[in-house]
PDB file of C-alpha atoms and ligand atoms in Angstrom:
ATOM      1  CA  MET Y 209    -143.866  20.502 -19.369  1.00  0.00           C
ATOM      2  CA  GLU Y 210    -140.804  21.015 -16.825  1.00  0.00           C
ATOM      3  CA  ASN Y 211    -140.800  23.695 -14.304  1.00  0.00           C
ATOM      4  CA  LYS Y 212    -137.525  25.100 -14.986  1.00  0.00           C
ATOM      5  CA  LEU Y 213    -137.994  27.388 -12.078  1.00  0.00           C
ATOM      6  CA  ASP Y 214    -138.549  24.384  -9.353  1.00  0.00           C
ATOM      7  CA  PHE Y 215    -136.621  24.346  -6.318  1.00  0.00           C
ATOM      8  CA  THR Y 216    -138.323  21.950  -4.258  1.00  0.00           C
ATOM      9  CA  GLN Y 217    -135.267  19.617  -4.309  1.00  0.00           C
ATOM     10  CA  ARG Y 218    -132.778  21.885  -4.106  1.00  0.00           C
ATOM     11  CA  ARG Y 219    -130.988  23.288  -1.100  1.00  0.00           C
ATOM     12  CA  VAL Y 220    -129.251  26.971  -1.239  1.00  0.00           C
ATOM     13  CA  LEU Y 221    -127.190  28.609   1.611  1.00  0.00           C
ATOM     14  CA  VAL Y 222    -126.920  32.329   1.399  1.00  0.00           C
ATOM     15  CA  THR Y 223    -124.086  34.242   2.789  1.00  0.00           C
ATOM     16  CA  ALA Y 224    -125.019  37.556   4.834  1.00  0.00           C
ATOM     17  CA  GLY Y 225    -129.109  36.226   4.071  1.00  0.00           C
ATOM     18  CA  ALA Y 226    -130.458  37.624   7.013  1.00  0.00           C
ATOM     19  CA  ALA Y 227    -130.964  41.218   5.764  1.00  0.00           C
ATOM     20  CA  GLY Y 228    -130.439  43.693   2.672  1.00  0.00           C
ATOM     21  CA  ILE Y 229    -130.051  41.902  -1.126  1.00  0.00           C
ATOM     22  CA  GLY Y 230    -129.254  38.500   0.763  1.00  0.00           C
ATOM     23  CA  LEU Y 231    -132.478  38.641   2.381  1.00  0.00           C
ATOM     24  CA  ALA Y 232    -134.333  39.052  -0.853  1.00  0.00           C
ATOM     25  CA  ILE Y 233    -132.001  36.124  -2.399  1.00  0.00           C
ATOM     26  CA  ALA Y 234    -132.911  33.991   0.364  1.00  0.00           C
ATOM     27  CA  THR Y 235    -136.854  34.610   0.417  1.00  0.00           C
ATOM     28  CA  ALA Y 236    -136.768  34.765  -3.952  1.00  0.00           C
ATOM     29  CA  PHE Y 237    -135.487  30.831  -3.503  1.00  0.00           C
ATOM     30  CA  LYS Y 238    -137.380  29.976  -0.505  1.00  0.00           C
ATOM     31  CA  ASP Y 239    -140.827  31.273  -2.123  1.00  0.00           C
ATOM     32  CA  LEU Y 240    -139.614  28.676  -5.100  1.00  0.00           C
ATOM     33  CA  GLY Y 241    -139.660  25.813  -2.835  1.00  0.00           C
ATOM     34  CA  ALA Y 242    -135.638  25.328  -1.656  1.00  0.00           C
ATOM     35  CA  SER Y 243    -134.665  24.405   1.340  1.00  0.00           C
ATOM     36  CA  VAL Y 244    -132.506  27.256   2.303  1.00  0.00           C
ATOM     37  CA  PHE Y 245    -130.045  28.118   4.871  1.00  0.00           C
ATOM     38  CA  VAL Y 246    -128.579  31.552   5.666  1.00  0.00           C
ATOM     39  CA  THR Y 247    -125.918  33.019   7.699  1.00  0.00           C
ATOM     40  CA  ASP Y 248    -125.259  36.465   8.715  1.00  0.00           C
ATOM     41  CA  ILE Y 249    -122.943  38.248  11.013  1.00  0.00           C
ATOM     42  CA  ASN Y 250    -125.768  39.852  12.997  1.00  0.00           C
ATOM     43  CA  PRO Y 251    -126.997  38.080  15.745  1.00  0.00           C
ATOM     44  CA  ALA Y 252    -130.609  39.641  15.893  1.00  0.00           C
ATOM     45  CA  ALA Y 253    -130.405  39.738  12.127  1.00  0.00           C
ATOM     46  CA  VAL Y 254    -129.753  35.718  12.188  1.00  0.00           C
ATOM     47  CA  GLU Y 255    -132.963  35.420  15.013  1.00  0.00           C
ATOM     48  CA  ALA Y 256    -135.173  36.955  12.838  1.00  0.00           C
ATOM     49  CA  ALA Y 257    -134.803  34.961   9.956  1.00  0.00           C
ATOM     50  CA  ARG Y 258    -135.181  31.677  11.763  1.00  0.00           C
ATOM     51  CA  LYS Y 259    -138.587  33.332  12.588  1.00  0.00           C
ATOM     52  CA  ALA Y 260    -138.935  34.178   9.472  1.00  0.00           C
ATOM     53  CA  GLY Y 261    -138.588  30.081   8.442  1.00  0.00           C
ATOM     54  CA  PHE Y 262    -135.290  29.934   7.522  1.00  0.00           C
ATOM     55  CA  ALA Y 263    -132.267  27.273   9.137  1.00  0.00           C
ATOM     56  CA  ALA Y 264    -130.070  29.649   9.976  1.00  0.00           C
ATOM     57  CA  ALA Y 265    -126.430  30.368  11.761  1.00  0.00           C
ATOM     58  CA  VAL Y 266    -124.194  33.356  13.154  1.00  0.00           C
ATOM     59  CA  SER Y 267    -120.962  33.397  11.158  1.00  0.00           C
ATOM     60  CA  ASP Y 268    -118.432  35.687   9.692  1.00  0.00           C
ATOM     61  CA  VAL Y 269    -117.354  34.528   6.462  1.00  0.00           C
ATOM     62  CA  SER Y 270    -113.953  36.596   6.589  1.00  0.00           C
ATOM     63  CA  ASP Y 271    -113.053  33.730   9.244  1.00  0.00           C
ATOM     64  CA  GLU Y 272    -112.094  30.602   8.267  1.00  0.00           C
ATOM     65  CA  SER Y 273    -112.509  28.729  11.400  1.00  0.00           C
ATOM     66  CA  GLN Y 274    -116.263  29.870  11.323  1.00  0.00           C
ATOM     67  CA  VAL Y 275    -116.441  29.205   7.780  1.00  0.00           C
ATOM     68  CA  ILE Y 276    -115.326  25.296   8.401  1.00  0.00           C
ATOM     69  CA  GLU Y 277    -118.031  25.304  11.244  1.00  0.00           C
ATOM     70  CA  LEU Y 278    -120.574  26.809   8.935  1.00  0.00           C
ATOM     71  CA  ALA Y 279    -119.978  23.847   6.442  1.00  0.00           C
ATOM     72  CA  ALA Y 280    -120.674  21.292   8.888  1.00  0.00           C
ATOM     73  CA  THR Y 281    -123.839  23.055  10.122  1.00  0.00           C
ATOM     74  CA  VAL Y 282    -125.061  23.579   6.537  1.00  0.00           C
ATOM     75  CA  SER Y 283    -124.020  19.805   5.887  1.00  0.00           C
ATOM     76  CA  LYS Y 284    -126.052  18.525   9.048  1.00  0.00           C
ATOM     77  CA  GLU Y 285    -129.031  20.746   8.563  1.00  0.00           C
ATOM     78  CA  LEU Y 286    -129.967  20.691   4.952  1.00  0.00           C
ATOM     79  CA  GLY Y 287    -127.961  17.427   4.365  1.00  0.00           C
ATOM     80  CA  GLY Y 288    -126.293  19.040   1.792  1.00  0.00           C
ATOM     81  CA  LEU Y 289    -125.935  21.636  -0.847  1.00  0.00           C
ATOM     82  CA  ASP Y 290    -126.750  22.381  -4.580  1.00  0.00           C
ATOM     83  CA  VAL Y 291    -126.077  26.620  -4.470  1.00  0.00           C
ATOM     84  CA  LEU Y 292    -124.174  28.765  -2.816  1.00  0.00           C
ATOM     85  CA  VAL Y 293    -124.705  32.238  -2.837  1.00  0.00           C
ATOM     86  CA  ASN Y 294    -121.722  34.530  -2.016  1.00  0.00           C
ATOM     87  CA  ASN Y 295    -123.718  37.614  -0.890  1.00  0.00           C
ATOM     88  CA  ALA Y 296    -121.659  38.757   2.177  1.00  0.00           C
ATOM     89  CA  GLY Y 297    -120.223  42.146   1.068  1.00  0.00           C
ATOM     90  CA  ILE Y 298    -118.769  45.206   2.657  1.00  0.00           C
ATOM     91  CA  ALA Y 299    -118.397  48.880   1.550  1.00  0.00           C
ATOM     92  CA  GLY Y 300    -115.155  49.697   2.729  1.00  0.00           C
ATOM     93  CA  PRO Y 301    -113.575  52.982   3.460  1.00  0.00           C
ATOM     94  CA  THR Y 302    -114.685  55.936   1.232  1.00  0.00           C
ATOM     95  CA  GLY Y 303    -111.925  58.891   0.583  1.00  0.00           C
ATOM     96  CA  PRO Y 304    -108.977  59.226  -1.620  1.00  0.00           C
ATOM     97  CA  VAL Y 305    -106.686  56.477  -1.440  1.00  0.00           C
ATOM     98  CA  GLU Y 306    -103.628  58.275   0.217  1.00  0.00           C
ATOM     99  CA  THR Y 307    -106.140  58.753   3.501  1.00  0.00           C
ATOM    100  CA  LEU Y 308    -107.081  55.234   3.094  1.00  0.00           C
ATOM    101  CA  ASP Y 309    -106.828  53.514   6.382  1.00  0.00           C
ATOM    102  CA  ALA Y 310    -104.300  50.069   5.579  1.00  0.00           C
ATOM    103  CA  GLU Y 311    -106.292  47.805   7.772  1.00  0.00           C
ATOM    104  CA  ALA Y 312    -109.799  49.154   6.659  1.00  0.00           C
ATOM    105  CA  TRP Y 313    -108.454  48.430   3.049  1.00  0.00           C
ATOM    106  CA  LYS Y 314    -107.508  44.737   4.542  1.00  0.00           C
ATOM    107  CA  ALA Y 315    -110.845  44.237   6.143  1.00  0.00           C
ATOM    108  CA  THR Y 316    -112.945  45.024   2.666  1.00  0.00           C
ATOM    109  CA  PHE Y 317    -110.470  42.510   1.114  1.00  0.00           C
ATOM    110  CA  ASP Y 318    -111.044  39.803   3.867  1.00  0.00           C
ATOM    111  CA  VAL Y 319    -114.743  40.143   3.744  1.00  0.00           C
ATOM    112  CA  ASN Y 320    -115.334  40.733  -0.120  1.00  0.00           C
ATOM    113  CA  VAL Y 321    -112.198  38.363  -1.895  1.00  0.00           C
ATOM    114  CA  HIS Y 322    -111.240  35.623   1.095  1.00  0.00           C
ATOM    115  CA  GLY Y 323    -114.676  35.612   2.640  1.00  0.00           C
ATOM    116  CA  GLN Y 324    -115.622  34.138  -0.575  1.00  0.00           C
ATOM    117  CA  PHE Y 325    -112.859  31.893  -1.311  1.00  0.00           C
ATOM    118  CA  TYR Y 326    -113.577  30.045   2.515  1.00  0.00           C
ATOM    119  CA  CYS Y 327    -117.237  29.950   1.515  1.00  0.00           C
ATOM    120  CA  ILE Y 328    -116.268  28.056  -1.977  1.00  0.00           C
ATOM    121  CA  LYS Y 329    -113.491  26.102  -0.773  1.00  0.00           C
ATOM    122  CA  HIS Y 330    -115.203  24.753   2.370  1.00  0.00           C
ATOM    123  CA  LEU Y 331    -118.680  24.294   0.823  1.00  0.00           C
ATOM    124  CA  LEU Y 332    -117.305  22.652  -2.316  1.00  0.00           C
ATOM    125  CA  PRO Y 333    -117.187  19.201  -1.415  1.00  0.00           C
ATOM    126  CA  LEU Y 334    -120.989  19.490  -0.416  1.00  0.00           C
ATOM    127  CA  LEU Y 335    -121.591  21.108  -3.769  1.00  0.00           C
ATOM    128  CA  ARG Y 336    -119.784  18.204  -5.446  1.00  0.00           C
ATOM    129  CA  LYS Y 337    -122.346  15.849  -4.266  1.00  0.00           C
ATOM    130  CA  GLY Y 338    -125.267  18.128  -5.294  1.00  0.00           C
ATOM    131  CA  SER Y 339    -127.366  18.441  -8.080  1.00  0.00           C
ATOM    132  CA  GLU Y 340    -126.772  20.861 -11.011  1.00  0.00           C
ATOM    133  CA  ALA Y 341    -124.491  22.751  -8.548  1.00  0.00           C
ATOM    134  CA  SER Y 342    -124.295  26.719  -8.752  1.00  0.00           C
ATOM    135  CA  ILE Y 343    -122.372  29.191  -7.327  1.00  0.00           C
ATOM    136  CA  VAL Y 344    -123.055  32.873  -7.444  1.00  0.00           C
ATOM    137  CA  ASN Y 345    -120.783  35.465  -6.472  1.00  0.00           C
ATOM    138  CA  LEU Y 346    -121.826  39.157  -6.212  1.00  0.00           C
ATOM    139  CA  SER Y 347    -119.919  41.452  -7.383  1.00  0.00           C
ATOM    140  CA  SER Y 348    -120.632  45.065  -8.320  1.00  0.00           C
ATOM    141  CA  ALA Y 349    -120.692  47.431 -11.076  1.00  0.00           C
ATOM    142  CA  ALA Y 350    -117.861  48.631  -9.270  1.00  0.00           C
ATOM    143  CA  GLY Y 351    -116.124  45.065 -10.411  1.00  0.00           C
ATOM    144  CA  ARG Y 352    -116.401  46.113 -14.121  1.00  0.00           C
ATOM    145  CA  LEU Y 353    -115.976  50.194 -13.696  1.00  0.00           C
ATOM    146  CA  GLY Y 354    -113.612  52.130 -11.422  1.00  0.00           C
ATOM    147  CA  MET Y 355    -115.167  54.477  -8.840  1.00  0.00           C
ATOM    148  CA  ALA Y 356    -113.388  57.509  -7.403  1.00  0.00           C
ATOM    149  CA  GLY Y 357    -112.993  57.401  -3.635  1.00  0.00           C
ATOM    150  CA  ARG Y 358    -113.738  53.425  -3.155  1.00  0.00           C
ATOM    151  CA  SER Y 359    -110.655  52.104  -4.660  1.00  0.00           C
ATOM    152  CA  PRO Y 360    -110.753  48.790  -1.689  1.00  0.00           C
ATOM    153  CA  TYR Y 361    -114.300  48.279  -2.358  1.00  0.00           C
ATOM    154  CA  SER Y 362    -113.809  48.750  -6.413  1.00  0.00           C
ATOM    155  CA  ALA Y 363    -110.423  46.320  -6.684  1.00  0.00           C
ATOM    156  CA  SER Y 364    -112.148  43.955  -4.350  1.00  0.00           C
ATOM    157  CA  LYS Y 365    -115.193  43.407  -6.844  1.00  0.00           C
ATOM    158  CA  TRP Y 366    -112.991  43.359  -9.362  1.00  0.00           C
ATOM    159  CA  ALA Y 367    -111.050  40.410  -7.911  1.00  0.00           C
ATOM    160  CA  VAL Y 368    -114.294  38.512  -7.547  1.00  0.00           C
ATOM    161  CA  ILE Y 369    -115.078  38.441 -11.066  1.00  0.00           C
ATOM    162  CA  GLY Y 370    -111.718  36.852 -11.494  1.00  0.00           C
ATOM    163  CA  LEU Y 371    -112.594  34.571  -8.939  1.00  0.00           C
ATOM    164  CA  THR Y 372    -115.202  33.674 -10.776  1.00  0.00           C
ATOM    165  CA  LYS Y 373    -113.830  33.700 -14.119  1.00  0.00           C
ATOM    166  CA  THR Y 374    -111.179  31.261 -13.043  1.00  0.00           C
ATOM    167  CA  LEU Y 375    -113.724  28.940 -11.020  1.00  0.00           C
ATOM    168  CA  SER Y 376    -115.602  28.534 -13.911  1.00  0.00           C
ATOM    169  CA  ILE Y 377    -112.805  26.488 -15.686  1.00  0.00           C
ATOM    170  CA  GLU Y 378    -111.862  24.714 -12.844  1.00  0.00           C
ATOM    171  CA  LEU Y 379    -115.373  23.340 -12.162  1.00  0.00           C
ATOM    172  CA  GLY Y 380    -116.850  23.502 -15.275  1.00  0.00           C
ATOM    173  CA  ASP Y 381    -115.940  19.612 -16.064  1.00  0.00           C
ATOM    174  CA  GLU Y 382    -117.655  18.622 -12.958  1.00  0.00           C
ATOM    175  CA  ARG Y 383    -120.903  20.724 -13.753  1.00  0.00           C
ATOM    176  CA  ILE Y 384    -120.652  23.353 -11.166  1.00  0.00           C
ATOM    177  CA  ARG Y 385    -121.587  26.732 -12.660  1.00  0.00           C
ATOM    178  CA  VAL Y 386    -119.887  29.586 -11.200  1.00  0.00           C
ATOM    179  CA  ASN Y 387    -121.012  33.035 -11.621  1.00  0.00           C
ATOM    180  CA  ALA Y 388    -121.101  36.713 -10.734  1.00  0.00           C
ATOM    181  CA  ILE Y 389    -123.591  39.337 -10.269  1.00  0.00           C
ATOM    182  CA  CYS Y 390    -122.951  43.383 -10.707  1.00  0.00           C
ATOM    183  CA  PRO Y 391    -125.861  45.238  -9.547  1.00  0.00           C
ATOM    184  CA  GLY Y 392    -125.804  48.798 -10.279  1.00  0.00           C
ATOM    185  CA  ALA Y 393    -126.939  50.975  -7.098  1.00  0.00           C
ATOM    186  CA  VAL Y 394    -129.939  48.717  -5.237  1.00  0.00           C
ATOM    187  CA  ASN Y 395    -132.495  51.002  -3.059  1.00  0.00           C
ATOM    188  CA  GLY Y 396    -131.785  50.024   0.743  1.00  0.00           C
ATOM    189  CA  PRO Y 397    -129.865  51.361   4.064  1.00  0.00           C
ATOM    190  CA  ARG Y 398    -126.628  50.403   3.064  1.00  0.00           C
ATOM    191  CA  ILE Y 399    -126.821  52.762  -0.500  1.00  0.00           C
ATOM    192  CA  GLU Y 400    -127.953  55.682   1.733  1.00  0.00           C
ATOM    193  CA  ALA Y 401    -124.800  55.498   3.330  1.00  0.00           C
ATOM    194  CA  VAL Y 402    -122.383  55.118   0.621  1.00  0.00           C
ATOM    195  CA  ILE Y 403    -124.202  58.286  -0.967  1.00  0.00           C
ATOM    196  CA  LYS Y 404    -123.781  60.022   2.304  1.00  0.00           C
ATOM    197  CA  ALA Y 405    -119.923  59.201   2.755  1.00  0.00           C
ATOM    198  CA  LYS Y 406    -119.974  60.646  -1.032  1.00  0.00           C
ATOM    199  CA  ALA Y 407    -121.209  63.431  -0.375  1.00  0.00           C
ATOM    200  CA  ASP Y 408    -118.926  63.949   3.026  1.00  0.00           C
ATOM    201  CA  MET Y 409    -116.128  63.263   1.180  1.00  0.00           C
ATOM    202  CA  LEU Y 410    -116.911  65.549  -1.715  1.00  0.00           C
ATOM    203  CA  ASP Y 411    -118.226  68.425   0.845  1.00  0.00           C
ATOM    204  CA  ARG Y 412    -121.566  68.143  -1.931  1.00  0.00           C
ATOM    205  CA  PRO Y 413    -125.114  68.676  -0.655  1.00  0.00           C
ATOM    206  CA  LEU Y 414    -126.785  64.785   0.048  1.00  0.00           C
ATOM    207  CA  GLU Y 415    -129.531  65.490  -2.314  1.00  0.00           C
ATOM    208  CA  GLU Y 416    -126.873  66.644  -5.210  1.00  0.00           C
ATOM    209  CA  VAL Y 417    -125.261  63.315  -4.875  1.00  0.00           C
ATOM    210  CA  SER Y 418    -128.133  61.233  -4.034  1.00  0.00           C
ATOM    211  CA  ASN Y 419    -129.585  62.516  -7.595  1.00  0.00           C
ATOM    212  CA  LEU Y 420    -126.284  61.788  -9.460  1.00  0.00           C
ATOM    213  CA  TYR Y 421    -126.552  58.106  -7.894  1.00  0.00           C
ATOM    214  CA  HIS Y 422    -129.910  57.455  -9.582  1.00  0.00           C
ATOM    215  CA  ARG Y 423    -128.933  59.182 -12.864  1.00  0.00           C
ATOM    216  CA  GLN Y 424    -126.054  56.955 -13.161  1.00  0.00           C
ATOM    217  CA  SER Y 425    -128.396  54.370 -14.389  1.00  0.00           C
ATOM    218  CA  SER Y 426    -129.500  54.556 -17.983  1.00  0.00           C
ATOM    219  CA  LEU Y 427    -132.665  53.663 -16.388  1.00  0.00           C
ATOM    220  CA  ASN Y 428    -132.478  56.663 -13.886  1.00  0.00           C
ATOM    221  CA  GLN Y 429    -133.530  54.732 -11.225  1.00  0.00           C
ATOM    222  CA  LEU Y 430    -132.118  52.359  -8.486  1.00  0.00           C
ATOM    223  CA  ALA Y 431    -132.608  48.411  -8.549  1.00  0.00           C
ATOM    224  CA  GLU Y 432    -134.398  46.936  -5.963  1.00  0.00           C
ATOM    225  CA  PRO Y 433    -132.884  43.985  -3.710  1.00  0.00           C
ATOM    226  CA  GLY Y 434    -135.503  41.337  -5.554  1.00  0.00           C
ATOM    227  CA  ASP Y 435    -134.034  42.665  -9.243  1.00  0.00           C
ATOM    228  CA  ILE Y 436    -130.918  41.092  -8.004  1.00  0.00           C
ATOM    229  CA  ALA Y 437    -132.360  37.997  -6.240  1.00  0.00           C
ATOM    230  CA  ASP Y 438    -134.168  37.170  -9.575  1.00  0.00           C
ATOM    231  CA  MET Y 439    -130.847  37.364 -11.248  1.00  0.00           C
ATOM    232  CA  ALA Y 440    -129.503  34.972  -8.432  1.00  0.00           C
ATOM    233  CA  VAL Y 441    -132.536  32.667  -9.092  1.00  0.00           C
ATOM    234  CA  PHE Y 442    -132.174  32.522 -12.642  1.00  0.00           C
ATOM    235  CA  LEU Y 443    -128.205  31.716 -12.910  1.00  0.00           C
ATOM    236  CA  SER Y 444    -128.928  28.968 -10.438  1.00  0.00           C
ATOM    237  CA  SER Y 445    -131.969  27.318 -12.313  1.00  0.00           C
ATOM    238  CA  SER Y 446    -132.128  24.947 -15.235  1.00  0.00           C
ATOM    239  CA  LEU Y 447    -132.965  28.262 -17.619  1.00  0.00           C
ATOM    240  CA  ALA Y 448    -129.035  28.828 -17.318  1.00  0.00           C
ATOM    241  CA  ARG Y 449    -127.487  25.517 -17.930  1.00  0.00           C
ATOM    242  CA  SER Y 450    -125.078  26.949 -20.234  1.00  0.00           C
ATOM    243  CA  VAL Y 451    -124.654  30.011 -18.677  1.00  0.00           C
ATOM    244  CA  ASN Y 452    -121.039  30.016 -16.536  1.00  0.00           C
ATOM    245  CA  GLY Y 453    -118.230  32.259 -15.853  1.00  0.00           C
ATOM    246  CA  GLN Y 454    -120.637  35.489 -16.538  1.00  0.00           C
ATOM    247  CA  ALA Y 455    -120.713  38.546 -14.828  1.00  0.00           C
ATOM    248  CA  MET Y 456    -124.619  39.444 -15.174  1.00  0.00           C
ATOM    249  CA  ALA Y 457    -125.172  43.420 -15.242  1.00  0.00           C
ATOM    250  CA  VAL Y 458    -128.110  44.316 -12.814  1.00  0.00           C
ATOM    251  CA  ASP Y 459    -127.593  48.231 -13.088  1.00  0.00           C
ATOM    252  CA  GLY Y 460    -130.335  49.620 -15.688  1.00  0.00           C
ATOM    253  CA  ASN Y 461    -126.883  49.842 -17.770  1.00  0.00           C
ATOM    254  CA  THR Y 462    -124.418  51.995 -15.787  1.00  0.00           C
ATOM    255  CA  GLU Y 463    -121.836  53.538 -17.863  1.00  0.00           C
ATOM    256  CA  LYS Y 464    -119.528  55.606 -15.080  1.00  0.00           C
ATOM    257  CA  LEU Y 465    -119.730  55.486 -11.263  1.00  0.00           C
ATOM    258  CA  TYR Y 466    -119.707  58.561  -9.138  1.00  0.00           C
TER     259      TYR Y 466
HETATM  260  P1  LIG W 558    -125.424  45.422   3.682  1.00  0.00           P
HETATM  261  O1  LIG W 558    -124.289  46.193   3.588  1.00  0.00           O
HETATM  262  O2  LIG W 558    -127.349  45.717   3.645  1.00  0.00           O
HETATM  263  O3  LIG W 558    -125.241  43.862   4.239  1.00  0.00           O
HETATM  264  C1  LIG W 558    -126.028  42.521   4.324  1.00  0.00           C
HETATM  265  C2  LIG W 558    -125.458  41.974   5.852  1.00  0.00           C
HETATM  266  O4  LIG W 558    -123.902  41.571   5.451  1.00  0.00           O
HETATM  267  C3  LIG W 558    -126.101  42.561   6.790  1.00  0.00           C
HETATM  268  O5  LIG W 558    -127.220  41.488   7.669  1.00  0.00           O
HETATM  269  C4  LIG W 558    -124.770  42.078   7.624  1.00  0.00           C
HETATM  270  O6  LIG W 558    -124.856  41.781   9.167  1.00  0.00           O
HETATM  271  C5  LIG W 558    -124.236  40.852   6.982  1.00  0.00           C
HETATM  272  N1  LIG W 558    -122.685  40.957   6.814  1.00  0.00           N
HETATM  273  C6  LIG W 558    -121.724  41.803   6.557  1.00  0.00           C
HETATM  274  N2  LIG W 558    -120.478  41.361   7.005  1.00  0.00           N
HETATM  275  C7  LIG W 558    -120.401  40.223   7.289  1.00  0.00           C
HETATM  276  C8  LIG W 558    -119.781  39.048   7.320  1.00  0.00           C
HETATM  277  N3  LIG W 558    -118.420  39.168   7.564  1.00  0.00           N
HETATM  278  N4  LIG W 558    -120.060  37.770   7.446  1.00  0.00           N
HETATM  279  C9  LIG W 558    -121.311  37.852   7.181  1.00  0.00           C
HETATM  280  N5  LIG W 558    -122.466  38.547   7.264  1.00  0.00           N
HETATM  281  C10 LIG W 558    -121.852  39.921   7.261  1.00  0.00           C
HETATM  282  O7  LIG W 558    -125.349  44.900   1.764  1.00  0.00           O
HETATM  283  P2  LIG W 558    -126.069  45.099   0.813  1.00  0.00           P
HETATM  284  O8  LIG W 558    -126.461  46.608   0.437  1.00  0.00           O
HETATM  285  O9  LIG W 558    -127.512  44.052   1.317  1.00  0.00           O
HETATM  286  O10 LIG W 558    -125.187  43.934  -0.371  1.00  0.00           O
HETATM  287  C11 LIG W 558    -125.089  42.365  -0.601  1.00  0.00           C
HETATM  288  C12 LIG W 558    -123.813  42.202  -1.825  1.00  0.00           C
HETATM  289  O11 LIG W 558    -124.352  43.192  -2.884  1.00  0.00           O
HETATM  290  C13 LIG W 558    -122.569  42.648  -1.355  1.00  0.00           C
HETATM  291  O12 LIG W 558    -121.713  41.817  -1.361  1.00  0.00           O
HETATM  292  C14 LIG W 558    -122.451  44.305  -1.988  1.00  0.00           C
HETATM  293  O13 LIG W 558    -121.047  44.509  -2.077  1.00  0.00           O
HETATM  294  C15 LIG W 558    -123.358  43.657  -3.135  1.00  0.00           C
HETATM  295  N6  LIG W 558    -123.335  45.013  -4.087  1.00  0.00           N
HETATM  296  C16 LIG W 558    -124.440  45.943  -3.133  1.00  0.00           C
HETATM  297  C17 LIG W 558    -124.984  47.012  -3.833  1.00  0.00           C
HETATM  298  C18 LIG W 558    -126.095  47.667  -3.191  1.00  0.00           C
HETATM  299  O14 LIG W 558    -126.160  49.117  -3.787  1.00  0.00           O
HETATM  300  N7  LIG W 558    -126.502  47.774  -1.939  1.00  0.00           N
HETATM  301  C19 LIG W 558    -124.373  47.420  -5.192  1.00  0.00           C
HETATM  302  C20 LIG W 558    -123.542  46.642  -5.600  1.00  0.00           C
HETATM  303  C21 LIG W 558    -123.506  45.530  -4.887  1.00  0.00           C
END
């Protein structure tokens, strides 16, 4: 029987893949036999990823010239590309909209939206030559719901859905599938910082806000990084050969964000 999760002949790039959700995604593909390249802005994390057996390079996805260089390095080291996971994304500033700094707003879009555009634009020539090519863009539950106090983040993650839907049509004829993942709150240091910023903004006890974040999922739990990795693997596998242009929620059913 065909193993639809066989990645032994497939080459995968995960942006911001040296820590957090990105590292879980990179590890899941590697465990299924893929050749995995990770890139991250943090040199120490990239060094650790190299030691863990990944091909890796330091790169800031919000800088187009660095992404052009990254595409050349991936081409040389992997010999091509079949799967691009646009995972890099920053939380952006927290606060009522009139208090937000314009530069911090723009920086959120630079990473979360422009970074995905640069990576898709410059890695597409490799994906076009790849097999069963798949692009997976990390959006968020905040990419389908509003999130008070996080307007730049939410707006940027809605933009990711627009990019995904549009490119799934543009590239569908070429059999390059483009999908998004919308995680809810995911266990890890990032969500702890987000909860602290929200508690500070609301001037509420940390524990109270933390409880709200846990309970916003119908499962009353945070997702784990591995849950997001499983969805990235599914979307890039032949199990999902007819799945295109979708925004897949991995949030235990979240109806409202705090
Ligand atoms: P994180 O904040 O833990 O960061 C992971 C990595 O991103 C770090 O190693 C960091 O160095 C790297 N990075 C930051 N800016 C970069 C840049 N410009 N170029 C390259 N690398 C960069 O993030 P995470 O929690 O693992 O989130 C991963 C993705 O999932 C993001 O797109 C995020 O918006 C999305 N997401 C996360 C959650 C959550 O609860 N953590 C929820 C929904 C969506």
